[in-house]
Amino acid sequence: MKGYIVKSNREGGSRRSDLFVKPVTRRKAAFVIEFKIAKSFDDLDCMADAAIQQIEERNYAAELHSDGYKEVIKYGIAFFGKDCLIKMRE
């Protein structure tokens, strides 16, 4: 991705996030993305929420904030087969 740095399984907060996407300029938003696998289609919503909760509880955005990024957007993505559900929190 031109203009962005993509890191997977980075050390951040108390554990590792699945994916960081940060722009080379700190004027744009950076992203923390956590993936979850649902056991059924009905669990997609719950697992996307769990991914967001994990980002917040383990403070994955701390590294980005300490690196000077003012805006960090959190994405929780849950998969079941070929279906997925994405939730976002700023």
mmCIF file of C-alpha atoms in Angstrom:
data_model
loop_
_atom_site.group_PDB
_atom_site.id
_atom_site.type_symbol
_atom_site.label_atom_id
_atom_site.label_comp_id
_atom_site.label_asym_id
_atom_site.label_seq_id
_atom_site.Cartn_x
_atom_site.Cartn_y
_atom_site.Cartn_z
ATOM 1 C CA MET A 1 0.000 0.000 0.000
ATOM 2 C CA LYS A 2 1.664 3.158 -1.174
ATOM 3 C CA GLY A 3 1.928 5.765 1.566
ATOM 4 C CA TYR A 4 1.199 3.268 4.368
ATOM 5 C CA ILE A 5 3.205 0.897 6.512
ATOM 6 C CA VAL A 6 1.507 -2.432 7.191
ATOM 7 C CA LYS A 7 2.660 -4.580 10.115
ATOM 8 C CA SER A 8 1.172 -7.885 11.195
ATOM 9 C CA ASN A 9 1.302 -9.448 14.657
ATOM 10 C CA ARG A 10 3.052 -6.411 16.134
ATOM 11 C CA GLU A 11 3.901 -6.090 19.800
ATOM 12 C CA GLY A 12 1.620 -3.435 21.267
ATOM 13 C CA GLY A 13 -0.084 -2.846 24.585
ATOM 14 C CA SER A 14 -0.158 -6.063 26.556
ATOM 15 C CA ARG A 15 -0.089 -8.513 23.613
ATOM 16 C CA ARG A 16 -0.082 -8.550 19.803
ATOM 17 C CA SER A 17 -2.605 -7.057 17.427
ATOM 18 C CA ASP A 18 -3.329 -8.879 14.182
ATOM 19 C CA LEU A 19 -2.633 -5.896 11.918
ATOM 20 C CA PHE A 20 -1.458 -2.273 12.082
ATOM 21 C CA VAL A 21 -1.882 0.020 9.091
ATOM 22 C CA LYS A 22 -0.241 3.382 9.572
ATOM 23 C CA PRO A 23 0.316 6.195 7.099
ATOM 24 C CA VAL A 24 3.823 7.536 6.626
ATOM 25 C CA THR A 25 2.467 10.931 7.693
ATOM 26 C CA ARG A 26 1.072 11.292 11.192
ATOM 27 C CA ARG A 27 -1.591 13.709 9.934
ATOM 28 C CA LYS A 28 -3.765 10.826 8.729
ATOM 29 C CA ALA A 29 -5.517 8.147 10.758
ATOM 30 C CA ALA A 30 -3.791 4.888 11.650
ATOM 31 C CA PHE A 31 -5.670 1.593 11.970
ATOM 32 C CA VAL A 32 -5.594 -1.374 14.336
ATOM 33 C CA ILE A 33 -7.343 -4.455 12.985
ATOM 34 C CA GLU A 34 -8.215 -7.600 14.916
ATOM 35 C CA PHE A 35 -9.616 -10.723 13.220
ATOM 36 C CA LYS A 36 -11.855 -13.386 14.771
ATOM 37 C CA ILE A 37 -13.332 -16.622 13.465
ATOM 38 C CA ALA A 38 -17.001 -17.233 14.322
ATOM 39 C CA LYS A 39 -18.332 -20.739 14.911
ATOM 40 C CA SER A 40 -21.653 -19.897 13.222
ATOM 41 C CA PHE A 41 -23.177 -17.179 11.080
ATOM 42 C CA ASP A 42 -25.176 -15.959 14.091
ATOM 43 C CA ASP A 43 -21.937 -15.432 16.054
ATOM 44 C CA LEU A 44 -20.481 -12.899 13.578
ATOM 45 C CA ASP A 45 -21.824 -9.862 15.446
ATOM 46 C CA CYS A 46 -20.601 -11.108 18.819
ATOM 47 C CA MET A 47 -17.136 -11.981 17.495
ATOM 48 C CA ALA A 48 -16.690 -8.597 15.787
ATOM 49 C CA ASP A 49 -17.564 -6.959 19.119
ATOM 50 C CA ALA A 50 -15.082 -9.260 20.872
ATOM 51 C CA ALA A 51 -12.357 -8.175 18.445
ATOM 52 C CA ILE A 52 -12.997 -4.478 19.204
ATOM 53 C CA GLN A 53 -13.090 -5.240 22.921
ATOM 54 C CA GLN A 54 -9.755 -7.063 22.693
ATOM 55 C CA ILE A 55 -8.154 -4.066 20.948
ATOM 56 C CA GLU A 56 -9.346 -1.780 23.724
ATOM 57 C CA GLU A 57 -8.656 -4.062 26.702
ATOM 58 C CA ARG A 58 -5.135 -4.871 25.557
ATOM 59 C CA ASN A 59 -4.475 -1.261 24.541
ATOM 60 C CA TYR A 60 -3.150 -2.107 21.073
ATOM 61 C CA ALA A 61 -3.459 1.555 19.982
ATOM 62 C CA ALA A 62 -0.934 2.691 22.635
ATOM 63 C CA GLU A 63 2.048 2.135 20.346
ATOM 64 C CA LEU A 64 0.476 4.231 17.602
ATOM 65 C CA HIS A 65 -0.444 7.033 20.004
ATOM 66 C CA SER A 66 3.055 7.059 21.488
ATOM 67 C CA ASP A 67 4.434 7.179 17.945
ATOM 68 C CA GLY A 68 2.547 10.459 17.370
ATOM 69 C CA TYR A 69 -0.654 9.333 15.639
ATOM 70 C CA LYS A 70 -3.555 11.425 16.959
ATOM 71 C CA GLU A 71 -6.333 9.429 15.299
ATOM 72 C CA VAL A 72 -6.411 5.645 15.602
ATOM 73 C CA ILE A 73 -9.373 3.751 14.175
ATOM 74 C CA LYS A 74 -10.092 0.243 15.464
ATOM 75 C CA TYR A 75 -11.617 -2.474 13.282
ATOM 76 C CA GLY A 76 -12.990 -5.784 14.516
ATOM 77 C CA ILE A 77 -13.501 -8.255 11.679
ATOM 78 C CA ALA A 78 -15.268 -11.580 12.188
ATOM 79 C CA PHE A 79 -15.347 -14.364 9.599
ATOM 80 C CA PHE A 80 -17.602 -17.356 9.134
ATOM 81 C CA GLY A 81 -16.874 -19.236 5.932
ATOM 82 C CA LYS A 82 -16.998 -16.663 3.143
ATOM 83 C CA ASP A 83 -19.105 -14.242 5.198
ATOM 84 C CA CYS A 84 -17.630 -11.499 7.302
ATOM 85 C CA LEU A 85 -18.805 -8.666 9.515
ATOM 86 C CA ILE A 86 -16.751 -5.534 10.155
ATOM 87 C CA LYS A 87 -17.191 -3.187 13.100
ATOM 88 C CA MET A 88 -15.353 0.074 13.628
ATOM 89 C CA ARG A 89 -14.676 2.291 16.612
ATOM 90 C CA GLU A 90 -12.678 5.507 16.821
#
